[in-house]
Amino acid sequence: MDGTSVIKSVVKAANQYGSNASQDNLMFLLSQLDTLIGITSQGKSLKFFCPKEMLVTECLSYLLEFLNEPSTPPELTSKTMVLLFNLGADSEISHALQVTYNLPATLAACLQFYSKEQSPKQPEYLMLQCLQLLQKITYNYRISYPNNYGEDLIRFLIQQILGLESELQLPSLGLLANLCRNNISMQAHIKALDNIKAIYKKLIQCLSHSSQTVVVFSLSLLSSLCLYEEIGEKLFNAKNINQTFQLIFNILVKSDGIITRRYAVDLVIDVIKSPHIKQSLIIYEHFPVCLQQILKLLTTLEADAVSKIFELLLAFSSVNELRPAICRSLMMTPNLEALDSSIEPARLASTEPYFAAINWAMQDVQLHEHAPLKALEFLTDVYEELLDSSMTHVSPHLDIIIPIATGQLLCPVETDGVVLRARCRKLSKVLQLCLVLCGEEGVRSEIVRLLDTSVCLSILEHQLNHNRIGLNLYKPNNDDADWSEPGAEVVLLMMDLFLKLEAYSLQQPLQQLLQDQRLMPFLAHSLTCKNRSRVQTALRVITHASSLQQFPTIILGECIASCNNHKAEEIETLKRPLNSPDPTFSLSRNNKLNDSSIQGLIDKMKTGMDLRDVRASEIMDVYEHKLTSLATKESHLQDLLEAKALALAQADRLIAQYRCRRAQSEAEARKLRCVLKESEKRSEEYREQLQQVMSDREHLSSKLQKASSENQRLITIAEAHDKLVVTHADTSKRLTCVESTLATQTAEYQSLKENHNLLTKHTDELQTKYNVTVETLEKQQEELTTRLKETEGQLANVSTQLKQKIEQLEKEKEELDTALDGLRSQLEKSEKTIKELGQKTSTLESDCRKLKKEVREKDNQVKLQRAELDKHSQLTQMIHSLTGGK
């Protein structure tokens, strides 16, 4: 759908609703606003909505009129805020809403109106939208203070912050952070408030909030208000700063919202401006790890978030001590060091931060305006550190960056001024990168080999033929479509690049360019500008070109004088009163006076003046240049006339708006008169009430004195009571301790008593067993002794019998010697009987030995039983001693 037709439909519907505020016209207007909201939603192009066009201006005027009108229906106000929120994504539209339409003042008035509304449901919803829109519009925009709405706005925001937690607290914190950032007057007003300590306390409490956005907003506010004060030194001291760094880096790495990450980046940029925080960041031990995580974000985030990450990296690279760490983290990753030359770098853009930075630098500025420029600036800083600091252990990968840098030098072919401005700015960043790479002597030949000289010359030709500075057309710098300044910087940097590469087959095109008269206005403009680097570069170019014979020194001097005169005219215009005549009208009179001299020079040229005269040819070149400048000035005056006509039409529109606003202000004045009358009536009632209150006050003062004396007496009693309470608490504690110890001792006594009873029973049982065993052993001993006595008696009888028999045998031997032979049989029988008796004696002896052994074993058992009895007696004595001691 065509955006212009949608805007026309919205304007038409708004006009119908303004003339007749019926329900049908309201519904038609809401439907058209929904259509415009749909085509301006996030991620869609807003180029069709140019705030300089009359139709867009009328549309924005109607939108602001809806917000200013208190009787506007809530649904229309809500749609208007949503549309303005979508339009605020574009920087040009946001700037127009801030400066031209003064949207912050309108939204502040809306907040004040909604906060006083009686209905609680409608204002809270609209207040949330209003706060969110105001937060978006005021981001990176400094509001001048004091003004007619700032104090009420700050009061409302602080009331929301100090109150109970609600959905309005988060945008209130963000909006107050926007207002305080880089705004000393706003900070001074907040510091002068009576409840500033409560504000600091609340912000410090918010640092422990579960929402990362609330934490970042609170830290941003604290850094703006008290970074260089005593409370800021305590908050950001050496003990807390490491935790603060870790908190911010965790938010940067893990946060999902672009708003939180954007404010976190701004917070880091603000706090490292402090010298002691910068030094703490330099010595922060986890900085390399955090830096690697931040660089890894370049491979995953979108353009807006990547732009803020590059802004953070540029802030880090501005600290000289951090540059080596940045280079190592970017260039010394394992995948990058093991890179195969055959692999395309674009494949690693999603994993390697170095190739991600190159990929963003190669993006078209028409698609992403800021990310490519900041990526090129970051790569320039990195290579400046790599090549100047002689970091030999880090590979610069020049074989990758040189073809990409030279390939980005493309001649712009667009006619849109905004696009040309962006492309010229990118060309300037690319040329700065090439100039840094040329600082290495061995790299220059490679750059010349890959550099397309024809493309560079076409870039210069485009600037020399179409740039306003080269055509001596001076235009105010507040025009966003003016690309003359970036174009002049492109020309100057290209000449500086040619100077460094002159020794490598670029001497002839360089000399031709230095002798070109069209280059002089660019050199003159660079010499008279405020940028030091551009002045130094222009001086280098002029110093090198001054040795050439055909260098147009006179034209350069004329251009420098023209630039100085133009600046003097600008200063005089600023100093001139409003009713003084415009000196541009005197230009025609001066031109008429000079016409005769110019005509005479033309006649001389026609009559055949000797052109070989160098001075005459230079004069002729000067006047040709003046003729072309006069023609261009005439076209410029025509443009100014058209611009004045457009401004007149806009003035008519503003007059109509003023009349509408005047009627509104008169209605508000009538309301204020009614309110004033009511307030006067109320003041009279309040006077009567005040007199009654004064009499009551005197009566109460006497009662207060009596109550104070009674209070003093009660205070002394309370002090004594407190002391008694303390002593009672101590004694109760001691009593509980004694009771606990007594309970434990009694439990121990009962357990010991039970053990003693068990032991006594056990000893009695053992004593009875011992007595029984002793009796049995004594009986067995008596039996054994009787048996031994019997065996001894038997042995004695046997021995006596043997003796007798031996005596008889001896006697018989004498008697029977003679009859020995006859009695051998009897002798053998006797021998047999002797052997049997010997066997019996041996068996009896063995029985005796066994009985002795049994007696010994019984003795041993008796000894063991006696030892056990002694042990039991000892135990009983110990138990008696323990029980007797208790």
PDB file of N, CA and C in Angstrom, residues 635-713:
ATOM      1  N   SER A 635      21.098  30.420  -9.197  1.00  0.00           N
ATOM      2  CA  SER A 635      20.228  29.249  -8.972  1.00  0.00           C
ATOM      3  C   SER A 635      19.975  29.028  -7.485  1.00  0.00           C
ATOM      4  N   HIS A 636      21.016  29.340  -6.689  1.00  0.00           N
ATOM      5  CA  HIS A 636      20.837  29.218  -5.245  1.00  0.00           C
ATOM      6  C   HIS A 636      19.788  30.195  -4.730  1.00  0.00           C
ATOM      7  N   LEU A 637      19.809  31.435  -5.260  1.00  0.00           N
ATOM      8  CA  LEU A 637      18.793  32.403  -4.866  1.00  0.00           C
ATOM      9  C   LEU A 637      17.403  31.945  -5.267  1.00  0.00           C
ATOM     10  N   GLN A 638      17.324  31.294  -6.425  1.00  0.00           N
ATOM     11  CA  GLN A 638      16.027  30.758  -6.844  1.00  0.00           C
ATOM     12  C   GLN A 638      15.544  29.672  -5.865  1.00  0.00           C
ATOM     13  N   ASP A 639      16.506  28.840  -5.443  1.00  0.00           N
ATOM     14  CA  ASP A 639      16.147  27.819  -4.444  1.00  0.00           C
ATOM     15  C   ASP A 639      15.694  28.452  -3.140  1.00  0.00           C
ATOM     16  N   LEU A 640      16.389  29.532  -2.746  1.00  0.00           N
ATOM     17  CA  LEU A 640      15.985  30.226  -1.521  1.00  0.00           C
ATOM     18  C   LEU A 640      14.598  30.825  -1.645  1.00  0.00           C
ATOM     19  N   LEU A 641      14.288  31.341  -2.839  1.00  0.00           N
ATOM     20  CA  LEU A 641      12.960  31.912  -3.062  1.00  0.00           C
ATOM     21  C   LEU A 641      11.878  30.839  -2.936  1.00  0.00           C
ATOM     22  N   GLU A 642      12.148  29.689  -3.528  1.00  0.00           N
ATOM     23  CA  GLU A 642      11.184  28.591  -3.389  1.00  0.00           C
ATOM     24  C   GLU A 642      11.062  28.141  -1.933  1.00  0.00           C
ATOM     25  N   ALA A 643      12.211  28.111  -1.234  1.00  0.00           N
ATOM     26  CA  ALA A 643      12.158  27.720   0.174  1.00  0.00           C
ATOM     27  C   ALA A 643      11.367  28.730   1.004  1.00  0.00           C
ATOM     28  N   LYS A 644      11.521  30.027   0.664  1.00  0.00           N
ATOM     29  CA  LYS A 644      10.746  31.036   1.387  1.00  0.00           C
ATOM     30  C   LYS A 644       9.263  30.904   1.101  1.00  0.00           C
ATOM     31  N   ALA A 645       8.923  30.560  -0.138  1.00  0.00           N
ATOM     32  CA  ALA A 645       7.505  30.333  -0.446  1.00  0.00           C
ATOM     33  C   ALA A 645       6.949  29.161   0.359  1.00  0.00           C
ATOM     34  N   LEU A 646       7.760  28.089   0.448  1.00  0.00           N
ATOM     35  CA  LEU A 646       7.342  26.945   1.253  1.00  0.00           C
ATOM     36  C   LEU A 646       7.234  27.316   2.732  1.00  0.00           C
ATOM     37  N   ALA A 647       8.174  28.129   3.195  1.00  0.00           N
ATOM     38  CA  ALA A 647       8.115  28.567   4.592  1.00  0.00           C
ATOM     39  C   ALA A 647       6.901  29.450   4.836  1.00  0.00           C
ATOM     40  N   LEU A 648       6.537  30.259   3.826  1.00  0.00           N
ATOM     41  CA  LEU A 648       5.336  31.095   3.962  1.00  0.00           C
ATOM     42  C   LEU A 648       4.087  30.228   4.092  1.00  0.00           C
ATOM     43  N   ALA A 649       4.020  29.164   3.292  1.00  0.00           N
ATOM     44  CA  ALA A 649       2.872  28.262   3.404  1.00  0.00           C
ATOM     45  C   ALA A 649       2.843  27.587   4.783  1.00  0.00           C
ATOM     46  N   GLN A 650       4.021  27.189   5.238  1.00  0.00           N
ATOM     47  CA  GLN A 650       4.079  26.602   6.575  1.00  0.00           C
ATOM     48  C   GLN A 650       3.702  27.619   7.645  1.00  0.00           C
ATOM     49  N   ALA A 651       4.081  28.884   7.439  1.00  0.00           N
ATOM     50  CA  ALA A 651       3.716  29.927   8.394  1.00  0.00           C
ATOM     51  C   ALA A 651       2.202  30.112   8.454  1.00  0.00           C
ATOM     52  N   ASP A 652       1.562  30.058   7.259  1.00  0.00           N
ATOM     53  CA  ASP A 652       0.093  30.140   7.266  1.00  0.00           C
ATOM     54  C   ASP A 652      -0.511  29.007   8.079  1.00  0.00           C
ATOM     55  N   ARG A 653       0.052  27.830   7.878  1.00  0.00           N
ATOM     56  CA  ARG A 653      -0.446  26.680   8.640  1.00  0.00           C
ATOM     57  C   ARG A 653      -0.227  26.878  10.138  1.00  0.00           C
ATOM     58  N   LEU A 654       0.945  27.391  10.513  1.00  0.00           N
ATOM     59  CA  LEU A 654       1.229  27.640  11.923  1.00  0.00           C
ATOM     60  C   LEU A 654       0.321  28.716  12.502  1.00  0.00           C
ATOM     61  N   ILE A 655      -0.024  29.726  11.657  1.00  0.00           N
ATOM     62  CA  ILE A 655      -0.954  30.767  12.123  1.00  0.00           C
ATOM     63  C   ILE A 655      -2.317  30.163  12.431  1.00  0.00           C
ATOM     64  N   ALA A 656      -2.750  29.240  11.572  1.00  0.00           N
ATOM     65  CA  ALA A 656      -4.030  28.574  11.832  1.00  0.00           C
ATOM     66  C   ALA A 656      -3.960  27.760  13.120  1.00  0.00           C
ATOM     67  N   GLN A 657      -2.834  27.074  13.280  1.00  0.00           N
ATOM     68  CA  GLN A 657      -2.681  26.318  14.522  1.00  0.00           C
ATOM     69  C   GLN A 657      -2.655  27.248  15.733  1.00  0.00           C
ATOM     70  N   TYR A 658      -2.006  28.410  15.566  1.00  0.00           N
ATOM     71  CA  TYR A 658      -1.934  29.366  16.671  1.00  0.00           C
ATOM     72  C   TYR A 658      -3.324  29.865  17.048  1.00  0.00           C
ATOM     73  N   ARG A 659      -4.141  30.142  16.024  1.00  0.00           N
ATOM     74  CA  ARG A 659      -5.498  30.604  16.321  1.00  0.00           C
ATOM     75  C   ARG A 659      -6.294  29.527  17.069  1.00  0.00           C
ATOM     76  N   CYS A 660      -6.117  28.275  16.614  1.00  0.00           N
ATOM     77  CA  CYS A 660      -6.796  27.171  17.310  1.00  0.00           C
ATOM     78  C   CYS A 660      -6.304  27.056  18.749  1.00  0.00           C
ATOM     79  N   ARG A 661      -5.005  27.165  18.928  1.00  0.00           N
ATOM     80  CA  ARG A 661      -4.441  27.096  20.270  1.00  0.00           C
ATOM     81  C   ARG A 661      -4.914  28.281  21.128  1.00  0.00           C
ATOM     82  N   ARG A 662      -5.042  29.438  20.491  1.00  0.00           N
ATOM     83  CA  ARG A 662      -5.489  30.629  21.233  1.00  0.00           C
ATOM     84  C   ARG A 662      -6.905  30.433  21.760  1.00  0.00           C
ATOM     85  N   ALA A 663      -7.786  29.852  20.895  1.00  0.00           N
ATOM     86  CA  ALA A 663      -9.151  29.567  21.357  1.00  0.00           C
ATOM     87  C   ALA A 663      -9.117  28.580  22.520  1.00  0.00           C
ATOM     88  N   GLN A 664      -8.249  27.589  22.406  1.00  0.00           N
ATOM     89  CA  GLN A 664      -8.133  26.625  23.502  1.00  0.00           C
ATOM     90  C   GLN A 664      -7.637  27.303  24.779  1.00  0.00           C
ATOM     91  N   SER A 665      -6.655  28.178  24.621  1.00  0.00           N
ATOM     92  CA  SER A 665      -6.123  28.858  25.806  1.00  0.00           C
ATOM     93  C   SER A 665      -7.162  29.769  26.439  1.00  0.00           C
ATOM     94  N   GLU A 666      -7.996  30.435  25.608  1.00  0.00           N
ATOM     95  CA  GLU A 666      -9.062  31.267  26.173  1.00  0.00           C
ATOM     96  C   GLU A 666     -10.067  30.423  26.944  1.00  0.00           C
ATOM     97  N   ALA A 667     -10.421  29.244  26.378  1.00  0.00           N
ATOM     98  CA  ALA A 667     -11.328  28.356  27.109  1.00  0.00           C
ATOM     99  C   ALA A 667     -10.705  27.913  28.425  1.00  0.00           C
ATOM    100  N   GLU A 668      -9.427  27.611  28.381  1.00  0.00           N
ATOM    101  CA  GLU A 668      -8.752  27.232  29.617  1.00  0.00           C
ATOM    102  C   GLU A 668      -8.704  28.392  30.604  1.00  0.00           C
ATOM    103  N   ALA A 669      -8.561  29.620  30.085  1.00  0.00           N
ATOM    104  CA  ALA A 669      -8.543  30.792  30.970  1.00  0.00           C
ATOM    105  C   ALA A 669      -9.896  30.970  31.660  1.00  0.00           C
ATOM    106  N   ARG A 670     -10.977  30.739  30.905  1.00  0.00           N
ATOM    107  CA  ARG A 670     -12.301  30.826  31.532  1.00  0.00           C
ATOM    108  C   ARG A 670     -12.442  29.774  32.634  1.00  0.00           C
ATOM    109  N   LYS A 671     -11.953  28.567  32.332  1.00  0.00           N
ATOM    110  CA  LYS A 671     -11.998  27.533  33.360  1.00  0.00           C
ATOM    111  C   LYS A 671     -11.201  27.944  34.587  1.00  0.00           C
ATOM    112  N   LEU A 672     -10.040  28.560  34.335  1.00  0.00           N
ATOM    113  CA  LEU A 672      -9.203  28.986  35.450  1.00  0.00           C
ATOM    114  C   LEU A 672      -9.889  30.071  36.279  1.00  0.00           C
ATOM    115  N   ARG A 673     -10.669  30.980  35.628  1.00  0.00           N
ATOM    116  CA  ARG A 673     -11.399  32.001  36.376  1.00  0.00           C
ATOM    117  C   ARG A 673     -12.415  31.353  37.315  1.00  0.00           C
ATOM    118  N   CYS A 674     -13.152  30.361  36.766  1.00  0.00           N
ATOM    119  CA  CYS A 674     -14.118  29.651  37.616  1.00  0.00           C
ATOM    120  C   CYS A 674     -13.420  28.968  38.783  1.00  0.00           C
ATOM    121  N   VAL A 675     -12.307  28.358  38.477  1.00  0.00           N
ATOM    122  CA  VAL A 675     -11.546  27.693  39.542  1.00  0.00           C
ATOM    123  C   VAL A 675     -11.061  28.694  40.576  1.00  0.00           C
ATOM    124  N   LEU A 676     -10.696  29.917  40.114  1.00  0.00           N
ATOM    125  CA  LEU A 676     -10.210  30.949  41.023  1.00  0.00           C
ATOM    126  C   LEU A 676     -11.321  31.419  41.959  1.00  0.00           C
ATOM    127  N   LYS A 677     -12.527  31.598  41.423  1.00  0.00           N
ATOM    128  CA  LYS A 677     -13.647  31.992  42.270  1.00  0.00           C
ATOM    129  C   LYS A 677     -13.933  30.931  43.321  1.00  0.00           C
ATOM    130  N   GLU A 678     -13.942  29.677  42.875  1.00  0.00           N
ATOM    131  CA  GLU A 678     -14.170  28.606  43.843  1.00  0.00           C
ATOM    132  C   GLU A 678     -13.080  28.561  44.902  1.00  0.00           C
ATOM    133  N   SER A 679     -11.862  28.810  44.495  1.00  0.00           N
ATOM    134  CA  SER A 679     -10.765  28.801  45.458  1.00  0.00           C
ATOM    135  C   SER A 679     -10.877  29.949  46.450  1.00  0.00           C
ATOM    136  N   GLU A 680     -11.389  31.116  45.999  1.00  0.00           N
ATOM    137  CA  GLU A 680     -11.588  32.227  46.932  1.00  0.00           C
ATOM    138  C   GLU A 680     -12.639  31.875  47.978  1.00  0.00           C
ATOM    139  N   LYS A 681     -13.749  31.251  47.521  1.00  0.00           N
ATOM    140  CA  LYS A 681     -14.766  30.826  48.482  1.00  0.00           C
ATOM    141  C   LYS A 681     -14.186  29.832  49.482  1.00  0.00           C
ATOM    142  N   ARG A 682     -13.427  28.893  48.957  1.00  0.00           N
ATOM    143  CA  ARG A 682     -12.829  27.911  49.848  1.00  0.00           C
ATOM    144  C   ARG A 682     -11.845  28.561  50.820  1.00  0.00           C
ATOM    145  N   SER A 683     -11.119  29.589  50.356  1.00  0.00           N
ATOM    146  CA  SER A 683     -10.160  30.265  51.228  1.00  0.00           C
ATOM    147  C   SER A 683     -10.855  30.943  52.400  1.00  0.00           C
ATOM    148  N   GLU A 684     -12.055  31.546  52.171  1.00  0.00           N
ATOM    149  CA  GLU A 684     -12.802  32.144  53.275  1.00  0.00           C
ATOM    150  C   GLU A 684     -13.207  31.079  54.284  1.00  0.00           C
ATOM    151  N   GLU A 685     -13.691  29.953  53.775  1.00  0.00           N
ATOM    152  CA  GLU A 685     -14.038  28.867  54.684  1.00  0.00           C
ATOM    153  C   GLU A 685     -12.817  28.386  55.458  1.00  0.00           C
ATOM    154  N   TYR A 686     -11.700  28.346  54.760  1.00  0.00           N
ATOM    155  CA  TYR A 686     -10.468  27.903  55.412  1.00  0.00           C
ATOM    156  C   TYR A 686     -10.025  28.882  56.495  1.00  0.00           C
ATOM    157  N   ARG A 687     -10.280  30.216  56.301  1.00  0.00           N
ATOM    158  CA  ARG A 687      -9.921  31.189  57.340  1.00  0.00           C
ATOM    159  C   ARG A 687     -10.699  30.930  58.625  1.00  0.00           C
ATOM    160  N   GLU A 688     -12.026  30.713  58.481  1.00  0.00           N
ATOM    161  CA  GLU A 688     -12.828  30.406  59.662  1.00  0.00           C
ATOM    162  C   GLU A 688     -12.341  29.135  60.342  1.00  0.00           C
ATOM    163  N   GLN A 689     -12.073  28.137  59.522  1.00  0.00           N
ATOM    164  CA  GLN A 689     -11.565  26.897  60.108  1.00  0.00           C
ATOM    165  C   GLN A 689     -10.224  27.116  60.789  1.00  0.00           C
ATOM    166  N   LEU A 690      -9.407  28.006  60.229  1.00  0.00           N
ATOM    167  CA  LEU A 690      -8.100  28.277  60.801  1.00  0.00           C
ATOM    168  C   LEU A 690      -8.225  28.929  62.177  1.00  0.00           C
ATOM    169  N   GLN A 691      -9.172  29.886  62.324  1.00  0.00           N
ATOM    170  CA  GLN A 691      -9.381  30.504  63.636  1.00  0.00           C
ATOM    171  C   GLN A 691      -9.809  29.465  64.665  1.00  0.00           C
ATOM    172  N   GLN A 692     -10.750  28.593  64.262  1.00  0.00           N
ATOM    173  CA  GLN A 692     -11.167  27.531  65.178  1.00  0.00           C
ATOM    174  C   GLN A 692      -9.994  26.627  65.544  1.00  0.00           C
ATOM    175  N   VAL A 693      -9.180  26.368  64.580  1.00  0.00           N
ATOM    176  CA  VAL A 693      -8.005  25.512  64.825  1.00  0.00           C
ATOM    177  C   VAL A 693      -7.034  26.193  65.774  1.00  0.00           C
ATOM    178  N   MET A 694      -6.882  27.541  65.665  1.00  0.00           N
ATOM    179  CA  MET A 694      -5.958  28.244  66.555  1.00  0.00           C
ATOM    180  C   MET A 694      -6.429  28.156  68.006  1.00  0.00           C
ATOM    181  N   SER A 695      -7.758  28.340  68.225  1.00  0.00           N
ATOM    182  CA  SER A 695      -8.279  28.213  69.597  1.00  0.00           C
ATOM    183  C   SER A 695      -8.083  26.789  70.117  1.00  0.00           C
ATOM    184  N   ASP A 696      -8.372  25.848  69.267  1.00  0.00           N
ATOM    185  CA  ASP A 696      -8.139  24.457  69.689  1.00  0.00           C
ATOM    186  C   ASP A 696      -6.673  24.199  69.975  1.00  0.00           C
ATOM    187  N   ARG A 697      -5.852  24.899  69.234  1.00  0.00           N
ATOM    188  CA  ARG A 697      -4.409  24.704  69.418  1.00  0.00           C
ATOM    189  C   ARG A 697      -3.970  25.172  70.796  1.00  0.00           C
ATOM    190  N   GLU A 698      -4.478  26.328  71.256  1.00  0.00           N
ATOM    191  CA  GLU A 698      -4.110  26.818  72.589  1.00  0.00           C
ATOM    192  C   GLU A 698      -4.579  25.853  73.669  1.00  0.00           C
ATOM    193  N   HIS A 699      -5.818  25.344  73.495  1.00  0.00           N
ATOM    194  CA  HIS A 699      -6.332  24.396  74.483  1.00  0.00           C
ATOM    195  C   HIS A 699      -5.496  23.116  74.500  1.00  0.00           C
ATOM    196  N   LEU A 700      -5.103  22.716  73.326  1.00  0.00           N
ATOM    197  CA  LEU A 700      -4.325  21.476  73.237  1.00  0.00           C
ATOM    198  C   LEU A 700      -2.903  21.668  73.744  1.00  0.00           C
ATOM    199  N   SER A 701      -2.364  22.905  73.651  1.00  0.00           N
ATOM    200  CA  SER A 701      -0.990  23.145  74.115  1.00  0.00           C
ATOM    201  C   SER A 701      -0.881  22.921  75.618  1.00  0.00           C
ATOM    202  N   SER A 702      -1.933  23.399  76.383  1.00  0.00           N
ATOM    203  CA  SER A 702      -1.920  23.167  77.832  1.00  0.00           C
ATOM    204  C   SER A 702      -1.995  21.674  78.140  1.00  0.00           C
ATOM    205  N   LYS A 703      -2.869  20.997  77.411  1.00  0.00           N
ATOM    206  CA  LYS A 703      -2.945  19.549  77.606  1.00  0.00           C
ATOM    207  C   LYS A 703      -1.629  18.870  77.243  1.00  0.00           C
ATOM    208  N   LEU A 704      -0.969  19.422  76.248  1.00  0.00           N
ATOM    209  CA  LEU A 704       0.300  18.831  75.795  1.00  0.00           C
ATOM    210  C   LEU A 704       1.375  18.948  76.859  1.00  0.00           C
ATOM    211  N   GLN A 705       1.387  20.090  77.586  1.00  0.00           N
ATOM    212  CA  GLN A 705       2.381  20.248  78.645  1.00  0.00           C
ATOM    213  C   GLN A 705       2.166  19.220  79.748  1.00  0.00           C
ATOM    214  N   LYS A 706       0.866  19.063  80.168  1.00  0.00           N
ATOM    215  CA  LYS A 706       0.582  18.061  81.184  1.00  0.00           C
ATOM    216  C   LYS A 706       0.961  16.662  80.686  1.00  0.00           C
ATOM    217  N   ALA A 707       0.612  16.436  79.439  1.00  0.00           N
ATOM    218  CA  ALA A 707       0.937  15.110  78.894  1.00  0.00           C
ATOM    219  C   ALA A 707       2.437  14.890  78.802  1.00  0.00           C
ATOM    220  N   SER A 708       3.202  15.972  78.554  1.00  0.00           N
ATOM    221  CA  SER A 708       4.661  15.828  78.447  1.00  0.00           C
ATOM    222  C   SER A 708       5.265  15.471  79.796  1.00  0.00           C
ATOM    223  N   SER A 709       4.759  16.160  80.901  1.00  0.00           N
ATOM    224  CA  SER A 709       5.270  15.804  82.234  1.00  0.00           C
ATOM    225  C   SER A 709       4.927  14.362  82.593  1.00  0.00           C
ATOM    226  N   GLU A 710       3.673  13.994  82.298  1.00  0.00           N
ATOM    227  CA  GLU A 710       3.278  12.607  82.550  1.00  0.00           C
ATOM    228  C   GLU A 710       4.114  11.643  81.709  1.00  0.00           C
ATOM    229  N   ASN A 711       4.425  12.091  80.528  1.00  0.00           N
ATOM    230  CA  ASN A 711       5.232  11.261  79.621  1.00  0.00           C
ATOM    231  C   ASN A 711       6.634  11.052  80.166  1.00  0.00           C
ATOM    232  N   GLN A 712       7.233  12.113  80.766  1.00  0.00           N
ATOM    233  CA  GLN A 712       8.560  11.984  81.353  1.00  0.00           C
ATOM    234  C   GLN A 712       8.558  10.962  82.491  1.00  0.00           C
ATOM    235  N   ARG A 713       7.493  11.041  83.342  1.00  0.00           N
ATOM    236  CA  ARG A 713       7.391  10.085  84.452  1.00  0.00           C
ATOM    237  C   ARG A 713       7.258   8.651  83.926  1.00  0.00           C
TER     238      ARG A 713
END
